CSV table of C-alpha atoms in Angstrom, one decimal:
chain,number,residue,atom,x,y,z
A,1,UNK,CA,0.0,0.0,0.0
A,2,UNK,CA,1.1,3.6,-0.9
A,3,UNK,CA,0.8,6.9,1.9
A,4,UNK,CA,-2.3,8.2,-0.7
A,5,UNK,CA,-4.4,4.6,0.5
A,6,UNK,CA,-3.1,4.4,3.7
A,7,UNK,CA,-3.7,8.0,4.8
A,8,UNK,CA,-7.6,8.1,4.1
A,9,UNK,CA,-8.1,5.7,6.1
A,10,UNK,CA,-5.9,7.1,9.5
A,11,UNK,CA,-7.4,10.4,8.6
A,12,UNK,CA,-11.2,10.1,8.1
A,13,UNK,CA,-12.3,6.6,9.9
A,14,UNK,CA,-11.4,6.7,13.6
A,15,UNK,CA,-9.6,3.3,14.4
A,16,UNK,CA,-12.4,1.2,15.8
A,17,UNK,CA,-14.0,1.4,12.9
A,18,UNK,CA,-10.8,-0.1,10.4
A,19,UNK,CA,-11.6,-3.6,9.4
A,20,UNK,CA,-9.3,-6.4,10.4
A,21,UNK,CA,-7.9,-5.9,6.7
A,22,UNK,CA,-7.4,-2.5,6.8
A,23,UNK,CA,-5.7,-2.5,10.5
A,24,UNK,CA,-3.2,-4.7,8.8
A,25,UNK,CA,-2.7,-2.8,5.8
A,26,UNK,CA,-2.1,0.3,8.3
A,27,UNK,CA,0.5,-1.4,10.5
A,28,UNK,CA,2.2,-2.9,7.6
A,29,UNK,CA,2.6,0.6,5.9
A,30,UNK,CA,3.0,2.6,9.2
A,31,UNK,CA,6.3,0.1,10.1
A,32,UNK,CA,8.0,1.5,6.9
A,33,UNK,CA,6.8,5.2,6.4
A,34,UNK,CA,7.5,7.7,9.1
A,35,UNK,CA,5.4,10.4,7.9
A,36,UNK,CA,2.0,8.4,8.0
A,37,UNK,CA,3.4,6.9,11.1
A,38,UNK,CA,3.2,10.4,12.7
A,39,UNK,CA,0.0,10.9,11.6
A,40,UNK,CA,-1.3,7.5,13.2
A,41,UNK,CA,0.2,9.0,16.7
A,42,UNK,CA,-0.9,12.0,16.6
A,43,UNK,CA,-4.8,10.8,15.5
A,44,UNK,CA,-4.0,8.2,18.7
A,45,UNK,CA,-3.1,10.3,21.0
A,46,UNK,CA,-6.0,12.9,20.5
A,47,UNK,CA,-8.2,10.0,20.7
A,48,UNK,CA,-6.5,9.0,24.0
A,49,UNK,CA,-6.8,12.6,25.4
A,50,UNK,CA,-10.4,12.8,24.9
A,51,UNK,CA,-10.7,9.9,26.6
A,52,UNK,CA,-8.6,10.8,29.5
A,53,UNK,CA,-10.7,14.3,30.0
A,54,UNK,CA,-12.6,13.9,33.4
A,55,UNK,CA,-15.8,13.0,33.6
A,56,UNK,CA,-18.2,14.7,36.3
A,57,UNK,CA,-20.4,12.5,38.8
A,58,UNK,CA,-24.4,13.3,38.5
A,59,UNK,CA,-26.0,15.3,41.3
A,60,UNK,CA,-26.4,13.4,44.6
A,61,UNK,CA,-30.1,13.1,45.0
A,62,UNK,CA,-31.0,12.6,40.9
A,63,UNK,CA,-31.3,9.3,41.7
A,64,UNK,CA,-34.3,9.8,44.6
A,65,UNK,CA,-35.8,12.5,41.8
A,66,UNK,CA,-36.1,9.8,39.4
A,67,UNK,CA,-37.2,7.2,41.9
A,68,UNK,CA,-40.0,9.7,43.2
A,69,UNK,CA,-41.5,10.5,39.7
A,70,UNK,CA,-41.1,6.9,39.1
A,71,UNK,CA,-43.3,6.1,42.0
A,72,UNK,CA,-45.8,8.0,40.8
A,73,UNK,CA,-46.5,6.7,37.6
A,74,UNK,CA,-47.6,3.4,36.8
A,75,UNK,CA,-46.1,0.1,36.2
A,76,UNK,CA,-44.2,-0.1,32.9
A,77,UNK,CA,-46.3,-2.1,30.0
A,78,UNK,CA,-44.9,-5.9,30.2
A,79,UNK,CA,-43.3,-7.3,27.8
A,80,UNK,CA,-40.8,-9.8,28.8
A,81,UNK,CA,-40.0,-11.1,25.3
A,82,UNK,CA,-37.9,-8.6,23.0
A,83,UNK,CA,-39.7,-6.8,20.4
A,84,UNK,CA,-39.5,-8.2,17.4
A,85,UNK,CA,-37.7,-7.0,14.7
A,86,UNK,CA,-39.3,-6.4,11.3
A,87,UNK,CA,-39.8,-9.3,8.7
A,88,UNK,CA,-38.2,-8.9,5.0
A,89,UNK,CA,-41.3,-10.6,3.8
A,90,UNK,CA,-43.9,-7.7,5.1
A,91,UNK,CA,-44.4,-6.0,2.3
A,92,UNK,CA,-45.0,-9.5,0.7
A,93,UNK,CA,-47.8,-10.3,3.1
A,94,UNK,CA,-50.9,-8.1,1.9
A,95,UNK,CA,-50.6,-10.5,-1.4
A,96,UNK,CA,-50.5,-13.8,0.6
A,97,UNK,CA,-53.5,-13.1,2.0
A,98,UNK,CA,-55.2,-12.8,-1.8
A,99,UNK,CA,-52.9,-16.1,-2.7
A,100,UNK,CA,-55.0,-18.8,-1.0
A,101,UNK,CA,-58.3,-17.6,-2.9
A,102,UNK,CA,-56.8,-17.1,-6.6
A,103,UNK,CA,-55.2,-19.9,-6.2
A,104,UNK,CA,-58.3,-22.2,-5.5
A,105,UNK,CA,-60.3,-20.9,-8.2
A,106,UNK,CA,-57.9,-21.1,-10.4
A,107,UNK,CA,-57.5,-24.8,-9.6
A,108,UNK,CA,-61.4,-24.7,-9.6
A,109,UNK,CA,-61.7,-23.2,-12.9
A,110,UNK,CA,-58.9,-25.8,-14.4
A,111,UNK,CA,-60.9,-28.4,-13.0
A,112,UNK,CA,-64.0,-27.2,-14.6
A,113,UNK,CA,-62.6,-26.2,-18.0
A,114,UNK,CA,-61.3,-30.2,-18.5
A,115,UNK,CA,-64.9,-31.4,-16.9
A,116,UNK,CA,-66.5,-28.9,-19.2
A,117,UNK,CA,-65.4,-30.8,-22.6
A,118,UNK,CA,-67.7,-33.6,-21.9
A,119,UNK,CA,-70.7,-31.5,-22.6
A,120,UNK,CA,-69.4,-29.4,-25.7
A,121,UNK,CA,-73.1,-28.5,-27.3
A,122,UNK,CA,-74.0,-26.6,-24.5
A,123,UNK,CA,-71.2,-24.0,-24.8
A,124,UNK,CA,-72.7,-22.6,-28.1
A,125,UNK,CA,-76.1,-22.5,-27.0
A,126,UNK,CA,-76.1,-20.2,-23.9
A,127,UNK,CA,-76.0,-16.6,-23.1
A,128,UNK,CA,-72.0,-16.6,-21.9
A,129,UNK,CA,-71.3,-19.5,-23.5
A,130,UNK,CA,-73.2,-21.9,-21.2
A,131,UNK,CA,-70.9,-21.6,-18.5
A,132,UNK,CA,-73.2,-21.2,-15.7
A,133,UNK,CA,-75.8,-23.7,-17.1
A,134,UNK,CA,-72.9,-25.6,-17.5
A,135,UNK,CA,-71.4,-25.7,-14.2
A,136,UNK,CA,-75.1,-26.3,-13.0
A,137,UNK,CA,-75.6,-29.2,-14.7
A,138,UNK,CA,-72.4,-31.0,-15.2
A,139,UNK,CA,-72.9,-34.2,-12.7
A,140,UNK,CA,-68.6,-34.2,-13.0
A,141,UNK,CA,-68.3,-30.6,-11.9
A,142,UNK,CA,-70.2,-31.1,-8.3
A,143,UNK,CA,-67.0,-30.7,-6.4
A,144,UNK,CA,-65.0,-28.2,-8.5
A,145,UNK,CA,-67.7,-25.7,-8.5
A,146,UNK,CA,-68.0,-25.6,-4.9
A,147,UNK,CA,-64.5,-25.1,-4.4
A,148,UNK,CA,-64.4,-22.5,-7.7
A,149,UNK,CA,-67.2,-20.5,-5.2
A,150,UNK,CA,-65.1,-21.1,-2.2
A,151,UNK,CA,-62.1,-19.4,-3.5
A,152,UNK,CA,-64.0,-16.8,-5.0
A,153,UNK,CA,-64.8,-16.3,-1.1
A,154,UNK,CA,-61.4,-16.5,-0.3
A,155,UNK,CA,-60.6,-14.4,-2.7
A,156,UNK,CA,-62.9,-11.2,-2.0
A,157,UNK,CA,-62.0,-11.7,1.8
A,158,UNK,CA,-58.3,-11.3,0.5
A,159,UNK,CA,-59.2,-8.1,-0.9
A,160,UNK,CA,-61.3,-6.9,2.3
A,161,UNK,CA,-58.2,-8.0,3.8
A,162,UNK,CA,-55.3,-6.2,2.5
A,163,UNK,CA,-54.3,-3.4,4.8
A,164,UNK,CA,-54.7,0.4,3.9
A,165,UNK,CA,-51.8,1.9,2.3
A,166,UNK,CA,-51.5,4.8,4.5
A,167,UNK,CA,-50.5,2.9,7.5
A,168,UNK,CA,-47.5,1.6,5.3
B,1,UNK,CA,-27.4,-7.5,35.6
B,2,UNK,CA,-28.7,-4.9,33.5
B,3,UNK,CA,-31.2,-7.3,31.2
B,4,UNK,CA,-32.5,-8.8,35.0
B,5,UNK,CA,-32.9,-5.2,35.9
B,6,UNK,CA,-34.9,-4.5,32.8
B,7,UNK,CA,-36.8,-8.2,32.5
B,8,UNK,CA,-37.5,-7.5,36.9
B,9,UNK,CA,-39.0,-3.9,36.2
B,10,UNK,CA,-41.4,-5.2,33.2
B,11,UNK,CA,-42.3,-7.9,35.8
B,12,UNK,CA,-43.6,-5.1,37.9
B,13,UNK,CA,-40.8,-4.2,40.5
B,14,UNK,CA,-40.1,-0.7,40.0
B,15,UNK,CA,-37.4,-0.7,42.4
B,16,UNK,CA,-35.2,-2.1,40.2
B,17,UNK,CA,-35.3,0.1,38.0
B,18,UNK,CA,-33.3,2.1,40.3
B,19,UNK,CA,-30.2,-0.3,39.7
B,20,UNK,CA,-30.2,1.2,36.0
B,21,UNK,CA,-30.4,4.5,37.6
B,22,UNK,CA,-27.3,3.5,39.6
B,23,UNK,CA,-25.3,2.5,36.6
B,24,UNK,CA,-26.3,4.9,33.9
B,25,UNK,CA,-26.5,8.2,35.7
B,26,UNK,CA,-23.5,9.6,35.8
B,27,UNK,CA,-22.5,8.7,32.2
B,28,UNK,CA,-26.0,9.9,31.2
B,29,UNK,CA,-25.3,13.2,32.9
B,30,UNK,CA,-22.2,14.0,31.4
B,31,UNK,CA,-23.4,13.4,28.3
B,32,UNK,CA,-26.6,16.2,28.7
B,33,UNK,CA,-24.2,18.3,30.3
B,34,UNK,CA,-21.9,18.4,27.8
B,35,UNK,CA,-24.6,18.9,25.4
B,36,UNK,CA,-26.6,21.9,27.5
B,37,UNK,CA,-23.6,23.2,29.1
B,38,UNK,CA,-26.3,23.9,32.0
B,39,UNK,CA,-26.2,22.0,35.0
B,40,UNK,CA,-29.9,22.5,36.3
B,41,UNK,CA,-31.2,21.7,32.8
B,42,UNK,CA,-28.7,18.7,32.3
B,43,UNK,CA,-30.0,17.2,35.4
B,44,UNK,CA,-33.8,17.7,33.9
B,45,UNK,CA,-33.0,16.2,31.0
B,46,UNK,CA,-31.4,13.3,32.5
B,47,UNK,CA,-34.3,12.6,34.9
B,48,UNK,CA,-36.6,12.9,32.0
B,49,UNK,CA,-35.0,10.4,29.8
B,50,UNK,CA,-35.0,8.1,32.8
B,51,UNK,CA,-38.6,8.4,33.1
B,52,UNK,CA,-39.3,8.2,29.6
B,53,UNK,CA,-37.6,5.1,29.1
B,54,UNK,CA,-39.2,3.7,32.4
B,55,UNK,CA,-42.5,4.5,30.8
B,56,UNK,CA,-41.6,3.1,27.2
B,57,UNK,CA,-39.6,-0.1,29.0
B,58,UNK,CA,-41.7,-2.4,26.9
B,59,UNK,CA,-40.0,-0.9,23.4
B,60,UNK,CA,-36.7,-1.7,24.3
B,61,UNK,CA,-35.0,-5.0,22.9
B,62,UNK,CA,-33.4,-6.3,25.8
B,63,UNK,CA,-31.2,-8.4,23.9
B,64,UNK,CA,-29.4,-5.4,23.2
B,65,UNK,CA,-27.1,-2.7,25.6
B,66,UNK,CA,-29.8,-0.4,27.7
B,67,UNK,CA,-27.3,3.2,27.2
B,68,UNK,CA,-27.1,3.6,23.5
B,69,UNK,CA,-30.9,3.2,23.8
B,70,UNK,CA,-31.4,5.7,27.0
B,71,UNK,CA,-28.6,8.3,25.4
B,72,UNK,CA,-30.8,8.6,22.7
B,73,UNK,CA,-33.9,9.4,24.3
B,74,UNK,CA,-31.4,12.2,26.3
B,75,UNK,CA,-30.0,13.6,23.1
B,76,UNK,CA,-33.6,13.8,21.6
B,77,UNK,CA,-34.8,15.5,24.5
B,78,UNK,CA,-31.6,17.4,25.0
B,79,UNK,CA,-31.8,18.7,21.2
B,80,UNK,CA,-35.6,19.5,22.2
B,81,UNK,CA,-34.7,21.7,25.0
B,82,UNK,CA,-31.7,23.7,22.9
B,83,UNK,CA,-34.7,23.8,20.5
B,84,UNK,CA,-36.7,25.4,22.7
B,85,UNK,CA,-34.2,27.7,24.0
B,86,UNK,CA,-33.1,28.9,21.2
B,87,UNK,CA,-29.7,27.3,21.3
B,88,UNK,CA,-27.7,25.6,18.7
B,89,UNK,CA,-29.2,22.5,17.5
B,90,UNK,CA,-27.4,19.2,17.6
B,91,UNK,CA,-29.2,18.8,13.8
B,92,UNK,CA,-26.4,18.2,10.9
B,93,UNK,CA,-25.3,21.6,10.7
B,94,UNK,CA,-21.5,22.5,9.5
B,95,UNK,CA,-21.4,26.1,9.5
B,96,UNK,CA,-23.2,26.0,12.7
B,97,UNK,CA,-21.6,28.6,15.3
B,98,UNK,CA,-20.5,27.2,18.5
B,99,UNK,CA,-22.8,29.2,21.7
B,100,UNK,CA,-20.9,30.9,24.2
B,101,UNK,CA,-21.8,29.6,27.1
B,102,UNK,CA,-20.8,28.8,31.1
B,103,UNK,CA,-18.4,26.0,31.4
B,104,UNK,CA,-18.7,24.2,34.7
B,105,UNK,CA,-17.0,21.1,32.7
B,106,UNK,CA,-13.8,23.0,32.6
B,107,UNK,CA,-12.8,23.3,36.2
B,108,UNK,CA,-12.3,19.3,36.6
B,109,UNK,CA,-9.9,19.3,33.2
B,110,UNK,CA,-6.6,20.0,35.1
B,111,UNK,CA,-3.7,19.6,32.6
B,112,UNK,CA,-2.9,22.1,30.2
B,113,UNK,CA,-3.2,19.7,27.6
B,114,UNK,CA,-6.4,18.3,28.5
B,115,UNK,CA,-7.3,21.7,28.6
B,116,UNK,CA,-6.5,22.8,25.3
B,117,UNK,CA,-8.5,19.8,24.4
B,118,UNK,CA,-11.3,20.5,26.1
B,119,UNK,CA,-11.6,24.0,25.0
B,120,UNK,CA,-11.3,22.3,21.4
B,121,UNK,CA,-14.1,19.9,22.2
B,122,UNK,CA,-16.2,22.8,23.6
B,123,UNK,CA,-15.7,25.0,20.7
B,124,UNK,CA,-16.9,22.5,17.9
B,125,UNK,CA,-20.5,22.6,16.4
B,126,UNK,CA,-22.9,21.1,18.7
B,127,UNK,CA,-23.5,17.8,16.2
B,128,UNK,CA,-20.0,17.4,15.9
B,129,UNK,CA,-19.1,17.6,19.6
B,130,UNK,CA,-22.0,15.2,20.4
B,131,UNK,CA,-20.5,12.7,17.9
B,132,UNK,CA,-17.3,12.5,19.6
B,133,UNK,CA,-18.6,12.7,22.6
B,134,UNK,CA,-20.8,9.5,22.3
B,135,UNK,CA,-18.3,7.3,20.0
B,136,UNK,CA,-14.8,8.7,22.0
B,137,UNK,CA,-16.2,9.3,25.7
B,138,UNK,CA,-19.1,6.8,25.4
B,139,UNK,CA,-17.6,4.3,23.5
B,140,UNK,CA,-20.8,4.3,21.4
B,141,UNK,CA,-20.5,2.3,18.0
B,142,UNK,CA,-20.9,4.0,15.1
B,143,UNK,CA,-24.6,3.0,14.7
B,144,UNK,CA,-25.6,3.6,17.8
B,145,UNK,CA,-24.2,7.2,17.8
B,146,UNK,CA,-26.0,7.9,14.5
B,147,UNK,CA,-29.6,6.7,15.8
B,148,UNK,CA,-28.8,9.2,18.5
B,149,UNK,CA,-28.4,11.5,16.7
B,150,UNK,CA,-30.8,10.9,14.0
B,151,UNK,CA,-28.5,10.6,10.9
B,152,UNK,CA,-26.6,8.3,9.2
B,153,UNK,CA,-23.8,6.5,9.8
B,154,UNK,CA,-22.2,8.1,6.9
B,155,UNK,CA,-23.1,11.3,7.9
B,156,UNK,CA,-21.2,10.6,11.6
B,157,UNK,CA,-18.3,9.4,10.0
B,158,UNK,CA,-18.2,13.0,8.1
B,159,UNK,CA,-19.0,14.5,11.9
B,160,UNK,CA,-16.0,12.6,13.0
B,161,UNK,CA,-13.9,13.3,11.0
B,162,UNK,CA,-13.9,16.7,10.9
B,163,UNK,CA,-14.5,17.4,14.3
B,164,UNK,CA,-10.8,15.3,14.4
B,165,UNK,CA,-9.5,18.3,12.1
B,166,UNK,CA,-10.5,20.6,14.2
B,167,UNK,CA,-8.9,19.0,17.4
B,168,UNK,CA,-5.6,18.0,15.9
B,169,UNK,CA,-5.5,21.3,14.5
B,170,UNK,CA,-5.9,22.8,18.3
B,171,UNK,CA,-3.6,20.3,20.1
B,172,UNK,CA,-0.9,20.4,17.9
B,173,UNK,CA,-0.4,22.0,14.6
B,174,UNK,CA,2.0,20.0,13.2
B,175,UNK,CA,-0.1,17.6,13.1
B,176,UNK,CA,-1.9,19.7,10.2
B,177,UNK,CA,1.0,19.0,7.8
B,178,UNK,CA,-0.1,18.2,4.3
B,179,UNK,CA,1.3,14.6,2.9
B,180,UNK,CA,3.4,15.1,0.1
């Protein structure tokens, strides 16, 4: 490493921060440059004076303050298990609630369109091509339009479901 | 200790709440005094962030250290107060002047060095002086120090660094020497 890569780093990122990398890249360079060598004193040092300044002991009775306006409110809300931190998969959520009921009558309306070709001349002879009178009379398609109406169900309760955008 | 302390106040003993008091108080102090430079409002400001996190207990993750948490209810309120006041804020503000104001701080610095220093610390913008203050004095990470403060952590690393200018430049300008 040359002083212009090794100097940014003594310079602008105080030395807790340096990765285990870049500590090594510094002591490397340091052991052979004397100029960037001064600079990494003088940086240490400051940071060990500011640490050395003094630091002043709180007034004797803050404590009782606190524990007398403490007394007077009431009992902190419990909550003994730590608050949970955010899942990635919120903003994913709203749209799992809708999932289940597409899903369904989708499967539903696969179900029915394979059923369906077992009674081909009533597609061309009905107002929407026989599909309801279809489904209604379709002895194969018992099962699949009840669970074609169940996750239309599912479906709208998805939508009722999803929360408002301006909580977000 | 301090996770019992918090998990035996939740469970409704409020006394020992007091053993947080016990271990935070003096660093908390320091940290709105060097802020408000005032010792009757540093003290107010401490007690209130005290109270406030007793009252918001059940937001803190006690999986994780109780002071960076506390120290940034105190900043908030501190920066409220200077707000109110009509002092400087601790907002990200460069050109910011330093306020001229009592020192009570300075009388324990001893050393003329430590001196110098401190009159260097004192004299920096308010968000700058904070900065170092929590990450040098407080041993703060760098995160924690920036959701104090209410920035980034880029934007403390720029705090840092300058307010390190600043300081070598007082202690000892030699130390200012451009690199060929």
């Amino acid at each position: 490493m040359i002083c212009d890569q090794v100097r940014p780093f003594i310079d602008r990122l105080p030395a807790r921060e340096w990765t285990r990398e870049m500590r090594a890249a510094i002591t490397k360079h340091v052991g052979s440059c004397t100029r960037c060598k001064q600079a990494l004193e003088a940086v240490t040092a400051m940071e060990a004076e500011i640490l050395a300044l003094p630091e002043i002991e709180a007034p004797g009775d803050m404590a009782e303050a606190i524990a007398a306006r403490i007394a007077e409110l009431p009992a902190p809300v419990q909550a003994t298990e730590p608050v949970p931190k955010p899942s990635p998969f919120k903003d994913l959520r709203p749209w799992a609630a809708l999932a289940p009921g597409a899903l369904t009558a989708f499967a539903a309306s696969l179900y029915l369109a394979i059923s369906g070709g077992q009674t081909p001349e009533l597609v061309n002879a009905k107002p929407m091509g026989g599909w309801l009178e279809r489904m209604a009379e379709m002895q194969h398609a018992g099962p699949g339009v009840y669970v074609l109406a169940a996750g239309l169900v599912l479906f709208a309760i998805g939508l009722f479901a999803l929360p408002s955008t301006d909580n977000a | 200790m301090e996770r019992d302390a918090v998990l035996s106040v939740r469970s409704g003993d409020r006394n020992a709440f007091g053993r947080l008091v016990a271990l935070h108080q003096r660093r908390l102090f320091s940290l709105t005094m060097m802020m408000l430079k005032n010792a009757a409002a540093a003290e107010d400001i401490a007690q209130e962030a005290f109270v406030r996190a007793y009252t918001h207990l059940d937001r803190y993750d006690a999986e994780r250290p109780f002071y960076p948490w506390l120290a940034a209810i105190a900043v908030r309120r501190a920066q409220s107060w200077m707000r109110r006041h009509g002092r400087e804020s601790v907002e990200l503000d460069p050109e910011a002047e330093p306020a001229a104001l009592d020192d009570p701080l300075e009388m324990l610095v001893t050393s003329e060095s430590g001196r110098t220093l401190w009159d260097a610390v004192e004299a920096l913008p308010a968000a700058q002086r904070t900065a170092v203050f929590l990450f040098y004095r407080q041993d703060m990470r760098l995160a924690d120090v920036a959701t104090a403060l209410g920035v980034t952590g880029g934007t403390v690393k720029t705090l840092l660094f300058r307010a390190r200018q600043t300081l070598r430049a007082a202690i000892g300008p030699e130390n200012q020497e451009s690199h060929p």
